[in-house]
mmCIF file of C-alpha atoms in Angstrom:
data_model
loop_
_atom_site.group_PDB
_atom_site.id
_atom_site.type_symbol
_atom_site.label_atom_id
_atom_site.label_comp_id
_atom_site.label_asym_id
_atom_site.label_seq_id
_atom_site.Cartn_x
_atom_site.Cartn_y
_atom_site.Cartn_z
ATOM 1 C CA UNK O 1 -47.127 35.999 -49.709
ATOM 2 C CA UNK O 2 -47.150 33.525 -46.810
ATOM 3 C CA UNK O 3 -48.642 34.776 -43.612
ATOM 4 C CA UNK O 4 -46.312 35.597 -40.724
ATOM 5 C CA UNK O 5 -46.886 35.356 -36.982
ATOM 6 C CA UNK O 6 -46.152 38.459 -34.992
ATOM 7 C CA UNK O 7 -43.377 38.018 -32.372
ATOM 8 C CA UNK O 8 -44.677 37.549 -28.835
ATOM 9 C CA UNK O 9 -42.967 39.637 -26.175
ATOM 10 C CA UNK O 10 -40.755 37.588 -23.884
ATOM 11 C CA UNK O 11 -42.148 37.091 -20.425
ATOM 12 C CA UNK O 12 -38.602 36.681 -19.060
ATOM 13 C CA UNK O 13 -37.601 40.169 -18.075
ATOM 14 C CA UNK O 14 -34.798 41.514 -15.921
ATOM 15 C CA UNK O 15 -37.389 42.416 -13.303
ATOM 16 C CA UNK O 16 -38.740 38.871 -13.238
ATOM 17 C CA UNK O 17 -35.216 37.495 -13.027
ATOM 18 C CA UNK O 18 -34.401 39.689 -10.053
ATOM 19 C CA UNK O 19 -37.651 38.778 -8.321
ATOM 20 C CA UNK O 20 -37.016 35.065 -8.899
ATOM 21 C CA UNK O 21 -33.426 35.295 -7.746
ATOM 22 C CA UNK O 22 -34.416 37.189 -4.644
ATOM 23 C CA UNK O 23 -37.124 34.666 -3.812
ATOM 24 C CA UNK O 24 -34.690 31.770 -4.257
ATOM 25 C CA UNK O 25 -32.084 33.478 -2.085
ATOM 26 C CA UNK O 26 -34.657 34.172 0.618
ATOM 27 C CA UNK O 27 -35.868 30.572 0.520
ATOM 28 C CA UNK O 28 -32.299 29.291 0.768
ATOM 29 C CA UNK O 29 -31.561 31.599 3.694
ATOM 30 C CA UNK O 30 -34.748 30.455 5.439
ATOM 31 C CA UNK O 31 -33.875 26.793 4.885
ATOM 32 C CA UNK O 32 -30.229 27.058 5.970
ATOM 33 C CA UNK O 33 -30.957 29.412 8.862
ATOM 34 C CA UNK O 34 -34.070 27.879 10.373
ATOM 35 C CA UNK O 35 -34.462 24.327 9.073
ATOM 36 C CA UNK O 36 -31.028 22.876 8.267
ATOM 37 C CA UNK O 37 -29.473 24.559 11.316
ATOM 38 C CA UNK O 38 -31.838 22.619 13.576
ATOM 39 C CA UNK O 39 -31.802 19.214 11.836
ATOM 40 C CA UNK O 40 -29.534 17.219 14.136
ATOM 41 C CA UNK O 41 -27.628 14.271 12.678
ATOM 42 C CA UNK O 42 -26.920 11.395 15.086
ATOM 43 C CA UNK O 43 -23.745 9.787 13.736
ATOM 44 C CA UNK O 44 -23.019 6.228 14.844
ATOM 45 C CA UNK O 45 -19.250 5.677 14.737
ATOM 46 C CA UNK O 46 -17.679 2.359 15.814
ATOM 47 C CA UNK O 47 -14.029 2.896 16.758
ATOM 48 C CA UNK O 48 -11.682 -0.094 16.984
ATOM 49 C CA UNK O 49 -9.017 0.283 19.689
ATOM 50 C CA UNK O 50 -5.973 -1.973 20.015
ATOM 51 C CA UNK O 51 -5.697 -3.781 23.354
ATOM 52 C CA UNK O 52 -9.103 -2.544 24.456
ATOM 53 C CA UNK O 53 -9.958 -4.222 27.791
ATOM 54 C CA UNK O 54 -12.987 -6.485 27.567
ATOM 55 C CA UNK O 55 -14.738 -4.336 30.186
ATOM 56 C CA UNK O 56 -14.866 -1.533 27.609
ATOM 57 C CA UNK O 57 -16.094 -3.586 24.647
ATOM 58 C CA UNK O 58 -19.231 -1.777 23.469
ATOM 59 C CA UNK O 59 -18.538 1.254 25.699
ATOM 60 C CA UNK O 60 -20.598 4.179 24.378
ATOM 61 C CA UNK O 61 -19.157 7.685 24.267
ATOM 62 C CA UNK O 62 -21.333 10.551 23.073
ATOM 63 C CA UNK O 63 -19.459 13.600 21.815
ATOM 64 C CA UNK O 64 -20.962 17.085 21.668
ATOM 65 C CA UNK O 65 -19.056 20.127 20.506
ATOM 66 C CA UNK O 66 -19.323 23.830 19.662
ATOM 67 C CA UNK O 67 -22.621 24.669 21.328
ATOM 68 C CA UNK O 68 -22.155 28.449 20.974
ATOM 69 C CA UNK O 69 -24.976 29.625 23.233
ATOM 70 C CA UNK O 70 -26.586 32.226 22.674
ATOM 71 C CA UNK O 71 -25.079 33.346 19.392
ATOM 72 C CA UNK O 72 -26.681 31.723 17.560
ATOM 73 C CA UNK O 73 -27.768 28.569 19.392
ATOM 74 C CA UNK O 74 -31.069 29.052 21.176
ATOM 75 C CA UNK O 75 -31.532 27.482 24.630
ATOM 76 C CA UNK O 76 -34.571 25.535 23.375
ATOM 77 C CA UNK O 77 -32.419 23.937 20.669
ATOM 78 C CA UNK O 78 -29.701 22.903 23.127
ATOM 79 C CA UNK O 79 -32.384 21.468 25.415
ATOM 80 C CA UNK O 80 -33.685 19.422 22.467
ATOM 81 C CA UNK O 81 -30.161 18.158 21.747
ATOM 82 C CA UNK O 82 -29.660 17.129 25.379
ATOM 83 C CA UNK O 83 -32.963 15.251 25.368
ATOM 84 C CA UNK O 84 -31.791 13.330 22.297
ATOM 85 C CA UNK O 85 -28.486 12.498 24.001
ATOM 86 C CA UNK O 86 -30.348 11.238 27.057
ATOM 87 C CA UNK O 87 -32.065 8.610 24.890
ATOM 88 C CA UNK O 88 -28.765 7.189 23.623
ATOM 89 C CA UNK O 89 -27.675 5.218 26.715
ATOM 90 C CA UNK O 90 -24.220 6.801 26.805
ATOM 91 C CA UNK O 91 -21.658 5.616 29.325
ATOM 92 C CA UNK O 92 -19.706 8.848 28.972
ATOM 93 C CA UNK O 93 -20.437 12.248 27.407
ATOM 94 C CA UNK O 94 -17.504 14.355 26.216
ATOM 95 C CA UNK O 95 -17.905 18.034 25.345
ATOM 96 C CA UNK O 96 -15.084 19.356 23.192
ATOM 97 C CA UNK O 97 -15.280 23.107 23.687
ATOM 98 C CA UNK O 98 -16.856 26.399 22.573
ATOM 99 C CA UNK O 99 -19.810 26.557 24.928
ATOM 100 C CA UNK O 100 -20.251 30.267 24.161
ATOM 101 C CA UNK O 101 -19.289 32.671 21.379
ATOM 102 C CA UNK O 102 -16.829 35.526 21.408
ATOM 103 C CA UNK O 103 -19.079 37.993 19.614
ATOM 104 C CA UNK O 104 -21.297 41.007 19.970
ATOM 105 C CA UNK O 105 -24.030 39.428 22.097
ATOM 106 C CA UNK O 106 -21.683 37.396 24.300
ATOM 107 C CA UNK O 107 -19.515 40.448 24.899
ATOM 108 C CA UNK O 108 -22.481 41.944 26.729
ATOM 109 C CA UNK O 109 -23.930 38.783 28.304
ATOM 110 C CA UNK O 110 -21.141 36.211 28.262
ATOM 111 C CA UNK O 111 -21.547 35.248 31.905
ATOM 112 C CA UNK O 112 -25.258 34.632 31.470
ATOM 113 C CA UNK O 113 -24.645 32.506 28.346
ATOM 114 C CA UNK O 114 -21.996 30.383 30.068
ATOM 115 C CA UNK O 115 -24.126 29.731 33.136
ATOM 116 C CA UNK O 116 -27.260 29.022 31.094
ATOM 117 C CA UNK O 117 -25.303 26.594 28.910
ATOM 118 C CA UNK O 118 -23.885 24.878 31.996
ATOM 119 C CA UNK O 119 -27.380 24.547 33.482
ATOM 120 C CA UNK O 120 -28.709 22.836 30.371
ATOM 121 C CA UNK O 121 -25.651 20.567 30.049
ATOM 122 C CA UNK O 122 -26.181 19.550 33.680
ATOM 123 C CA UNK O 123 -29.427 17.813 32.659
ATOM 124 C CA UNK O 124 -27.411 15.095 30.886
ATOM 125 C CA UNK O 125 -28.213 11.747 32.482
ATOM 126 C CA UNK O 126 -25.096 9.773 31.469
ATOM 127 C CA UNK O 127 -23.071 8.447 34.422
ATOM 128 C CA UNK O 128 -20.037 10.559 33.500
ATOM 129 C CA UNK O 129 -19.359 13.760 31.586
ATOM 130 C CA UNK O 130 -16.223 15.857 31.048
ATOM 131 C CA UNK O 131 -15.330 18.922 29.008
ATOM 132 C CA UNK O 132 -12.488 20.954 27.566
ATOM 133 C CA UNK O 133 -12.348 24.606 26.547
ATOM 134 C CA UNK O 134 -12.503 25.980 23.020
ATOM 135 C CA UNK O 135 -11.014 29.121 21.564
ATOM 136 C CA UNK O 136 -14.226 31.132 22.061
ATOM 137 C CA UNK O 137 -14.434 30.119 25.728
ATOM 138 C CA UNK O 138 -10.898 31.348 26.310
ATOM 139 C CA UNK O 139 -11.480 34.560 24.341
ATOM 140 C CA UNK O 140 -14.498 35.428 26.504
ATOM 141 C CA UNK O 141 -13.275 34.330 29.953
ATOM 142 C CA UNK O 142 -11.778 30.877 30.567
ATOM 143 C CA UNK O 143 -12.007 30.893 34.402
ATOM 144 C CA UNK O 144 -15.649 32.012 34.216
ATOM 145 C CA UNK O 145 -16.567 29.204 31.788
ATOM 146 C CA UNK O 146 -14.696 26.627 33.888
ATOM 147 C CA UNK O 147 -16.470 27.791 37.047
ATOM 148 C CA UNK O 148 -19.890 27.747 35.386
ATOM 149 C CA UNK O 149 -19.434 24.180 34.151
ATOM 150 C CA UNK O 150 -17.627 22.652 37.124
ATOM 151 C CA UNK O 151 -20.045 24.149 39.665
ATOM 152 C CA UNK O 152 -22.837 22.257 37.874
ATOM 153 C CA UNK O 153 -21.112 18.905 37.731
ATOM 154 C CA UNK O 154 -19.190 19.117 34.438
ATOM 155 C CA UNK O 155 -15.438 18.906 35.178
ATOM 156 C CA UNK O 156 -13.180 20.705 32.705
ATOM 157 C CA UNK O 157 -9.810 19.144 31.868
ATOM 158 C CA UNK O 158 -7.027 21.678 31.255
ATOM 159 C CA UNK O 159 -3.739 19.874 30.592
ATOM 160 C CA UNK O 160 -4.946 17.023 32.799
ATOM 161 C CA UNK O 161 -5.730 13.327 32.654
ATOM 162 C CA UNK O 162 -7.753 10.933 34.773
ATOM 163 C CA UNK O 163 -8.696 7.245 34.703
ATOM 164 C CA UNK O 164 -12.111 5.971 33.672
ATOM 165 C CA UNK O 165 -12.537 2.673 35.512
ATOM 166 C CA UNK O 166 -14.869 -0.214 34.759
ATOM 167 C CA UNK O 167 -14.870 -3.723 36.220
ATOM 168 C CA UNK O 168 -11.220 -3.530 37.258
ATOM 169 C CA UNK O 169 -10.006 -2.142 33.898
ATOM 170 C CA UNK O 170 -9.351 1.438 32.869
ATOM 171 C CA UNK O 171 -8.919 3.834 30.017
ATOM 172 C CA UNK O 172 -7.309 7.252 30.338
ATOM 173 C CA UNK O 173 -9.171 10.442 29.493
ATOM 174 C CA UNK O 174 -6.990 13.443 28.705
ATOM 175 C CA UNK O 175 -7.697 17.081 27.877
ATOM 176 C CA UNK O 176 -5.422 19.890 26.726
ATOM 177 C CA UNK O 177 -5.798 23.629 27.031
ATOM 178 C CA UNK O 178 -7.094 25.215 23.844
ATOM 179 C CA UNK O 179 -4.349 24.930 21.180
ATOM 180 C CA UNK O 180 -5.504 28.019 19.278
ATOM 181 C CA UNK O 181 -5.394 30.525 22.115
ATOM 182 C CA UNK O 182 -3.534 29.017 25.057
ATOM 183 C CA UNK O 183 -0.650 26.738 26.022
ATOM 184 C CA UNK O 184 -1.488 23.060 25.583
ATOM 185 C CA UNK O 185 0.978 20.819 27.404
ATOM 186 C CA UNK O 186 0.973 17.201 26.297
ATOM 187 C CA UNK O 187 3.545 16.294 28.948
ATOM 188 C CA UNK O 188 0.948 17.186 31.572
ATOM 189 C CA UNK O 189 -2.094 15.954 29.639
ATOM 190 C CA UNK O 190 -0.928 12.418 28.750
ATOM 191 C CA UNK O 191 0.211 9.894 31.373
ATOM 192 C CA UNK O 192 3.729 8.546 30.959
ATOM 193 C CA UNK O 193 2.841 4.871 31.294
ATOM 194 C CA UNK O 194 -0.900 4.411 30.786
ATOM 195 C CA UNK O 195 -2.229 0.971 31.652
ATOM 196 C CA UNK O 196 -5.111 1.251 29.207
ATOM 197 C CA UNK O 197 -6.201 3.070 26.041
ATOM 198 C CA UNK O 198 -5.765 6.844 25.905
ATOM 199 C CA UNK O 199 -8.458 9.230 24.667
ATOM 200 C CA UNK O 200 -7.382 12.845 24.184
ATOM 201 C CA UNK O 201 -9.708 15.827 23.849
ATOM 202 C CA UNK O 202 -8.293 18.834 21.967
ATOM 203 C CA UNK O 203 -10.603 21.472 20.514
ATOM 204 C CA UNK O 204 -8.767 22.213 17.246
ATOM 205 C CA UNK O 205 -8.436 19.139 15.006
ATOM 206 C CA UNK O 206 -5.295 20.239 13.142
ATOM 207 C CA UNK O 207 -3.482 19.997 16.474
ATOM 208 C CA UNK O 208 -3.423 16.268 15.698
ATOM 209 C CA UNK O 209 -0.217 16.846 13.720
ATOM 210 C CA UNK O 210 1.452 18.194 16.868
ATOM 211 C CA UNK O 211 0.174 15.265 18.924
ATOM 212 C CA UNK O 212 1.497 12.689 16.466
ATOM 213 C CA UNK O 213 4.936 14.349 16.433
ATOM 214 C CA UNK O 214 5.163 14.554 20.237
ATOM 215 C CA UNK O 215 7.113 11.857 22.136
ATOM 216 C CA UNK O 216 3.902 10.823 23.917
ATOM 217 C CA UNK O 217 1.874 10.897 20.729
ATOM 218 C CA UNK O 218 2.205 7.131 20.158
ATOM 219 C CA UNK O 219 0.397 6.589 23.478
ATOM 220 C CA UNK O 220 -2.798 8.237 22.180
ATOM 221 C CA UNK O 221 -5.384 5.893 20.670
ATOM 222 C CA UNK O 222 -8.155 8.377 19.907
ATOM 223 C CA UNK O 223 -8.304 12.162 19.696
ATOM 224 C CA UNK O 224 -11.653 13.977 19.721
ATOM 225 C CA UNK O 225 -12.045 17.505 18.348
ATOM 226 C CA UNK O 226 -14.570 20.004 17.020
ATOM 227 C CA UNK O 227 -13.931 23.657 16.095
ATOM 228 C CA UNK O 228 -14.362 23.605 12.288
ATOM 229 C CA UNK O 229 -18.142 22.962 12.279
ATOM 230 C CA UNK O 230 -17.516 20.951 9.124
ATOM 231 C CA UNK O 231 -17.447 24.319 7.363
ATOM 232 C CA UNK O 232 -21.125 25.052 8.222
ATOM 233 C CA UNK O 233 -21.937 25.706 4.552
ATOM 234 C CA UNK O 234 -20.806 23.006 2.121
ATOM 235 C CA UNK O 235 -21.498 23.443 -1.574
ATOM 236 C CA UNK O 236 -21.713 20.510 -4.015
ATOM 237 C CA UNK O 237 -18.338 19.813 -5.672
ATOM 238 C CA UNK O 238 -16.730 22.715 -3.764
ATOM 239 C CA UNK O 239 -16.955 21.542 -0.158
ATOM 240 C CA UNK O 240 -16.806 23.953 2.782
ATOM 241 C CA UNK O 241 -16.773 27.653 1.957
ATOM 242 C CA UNK O 242 -14.803 28.813 5.015
ATOM 243 C CA UNK O 243 -12.710 26.902 7.542
ATOM 244 C CA UNK O 244 -11.052 28.418 10.616
ATOM 245 C CA UNK O 245 -7.342 28.302 11.463
ATOM 246 C CA UNK O 246 -6.379 24.916 12.922
ATOM 247 C CA UNK O 247 -9.536 23.463 11.376
ATOM 248 C CA UNK O 248 -8.553 23.462 7.718
ATOM 249 C CA UNK O 249 -6.871 20.072 7.265
ATOM 250 C CA UNK O 250 -9.286 17.886 9.224
ATOM 251 C CA UNK O 251 -12.678 19.653 9.206
ATOM 252 C CA UNK O 252 -14.992 16.722 9.992
ATOM 253 C CA UNK O 253 -15.177 12.973 10.317
ATOM 254 C CA UNK O 254 -12.705 10.171 10.914
ATOM 255 C CA UNK O 255 -8.934 10.189 10.222
ATOM 256 C CA UNK O 256 -6.068 7.793 10.923
ATOM 257 C CA UNK O 257 -2.493 8.587 11.936
ATOM 258 C CA UNK O 258 -0.779 5.226 12.379
ATOM 259 C CA UNK O 259 -1.671 4.298 15.978
ATOM 260 C CA UNK O 260 -3.844 7.348 16.652
ATOM 261 C CA UNK O 261 -7.299 7.971 15.268
ATOM 262 C CA UNK O 262 -8.984 11.374 15.109
ATOM 263 C CA UNK O 263 -12.693 12.083 15.073
ATOM 264 C CA UNK O 264 -13.928 15.628 14.352
ATOM 265 C CA UNK O 265 -17.491 16.492 15.336
ATOM 266 C CA UNK O 266 -19.352 19.112 13.228
ATOM 267 C CA UNK O 267 -20.726 20.803 16.333
ATOM 268 C CA UNK O 268 -24.168 21.944 17.376
ATOM 269 C CA UNK O 269 -23.975 25.710 16.858
ATOM 270 C CA UNK O 270 -22.795 28.213 14.293
ATOM 271 C CA UNK O 271 -20.583 31.299 14.216
ATOM 272 C CA UNK O 272 -20.413 34.238 11.837
ATOM 273 C CA UNK O 273 -23.888 33.646 10.432
ATOM 274 C CA UNK O 274 -26.663 31.376 11.704
ATOM 275 C CA UNK O 275 -26.556 29.159 8.614
ATOM 276 C CA UNK O 276 -25.872 25.510 7.857
ATOM 277 C CA UNK O 277 -26.119 23.886 4.439
ATOM 278 C CA UNK O 278 -25.227 20.270 3.617
ATOM 279 C CA UNK O 279 -23.540 20.228 7.014
ATOM 280 C CA UNK O 280 -26.027 19.402 9.783
ATOM 281 C CA UNK O 281 -25.305 19.765 13.486
ATOM 282 C CA UNK O 282 -23.961 16.522 14.919
ATOM 283 C CA UNK O 283 -24.280 14.250 17.912
ATOM 284 C CA UNK O 284 -21.617 11.549 17.666
ATOM 285 C CA UNK O 285 -22.118 8.139 19.267
ATOM 286 C CA UNK O 286 -18.736 6.395 19.475
ATOM 287 C CA UNK O 287 -18.853 2.710 20.316
ATOM 288 C CA UNK O 288 -15.492 1.260 21.351
ATOM 289 C CA UNK O 289 -14.621 -2.098 19.829
ATOM 290 C CA UNK O 290 -11.542 -4.324 19.998
ATOM 291 C CA UNK O 291 -9.186 -4.022 17.036
#
């Protein structure tokens, strides 16, 4: 009778599986919450603009968005981001909303968060900087956020436009009130007969459909937005897990709408949970070029 080998007990037990799964989940949470959330991506984005005056060829615009101080963006992290921006030789810095978060911590200390954020933003060294409000800013206290920023040298555009002049030429910078919570007015925000390219800041990117359909929409060359955070957590083959209202169609990156282009920044901070995965925080460097 041939000899037989006794069966060895499997080392793969339910207990081992649970321990391994828990370890993997903890490692993933640590990576997405502490490492990936702080790995800033500097995105270089050339944008070709029709009839761009020669004075603005190579003009560098840095876009920051969705800072969300203090929940969950730490002041030290925002300071690091600002130091990076200050190395980029920007001509203009544009901040497209959500400086603070409408949440449990900000409900208690919203004024402190807004003023601390404004103080750090004020250390930007670019010649010009402007901002708009996001839905969280409005939900906490729009006048308070506007006062905090403007008193420290960061003007906030609310259904307004102004010229950016260079060597006798100009482009027009426009900003609307937050489309998700307020009353954006494109008739007030876009000049009737601009004598240069038009750049529009609007926090929610899906508002681009409204801009394109508006009678003054054809005047807009570039719209800059944030809001969606790129989804924060993006899984392979599935994409973003959760996208907010008015950030579902155009969550990140570059889009074209005939004459108008849209760029959506992934933001610096997070909401809901302090996690990012396959979706790093973003500093965008837009270099204007002739079309």
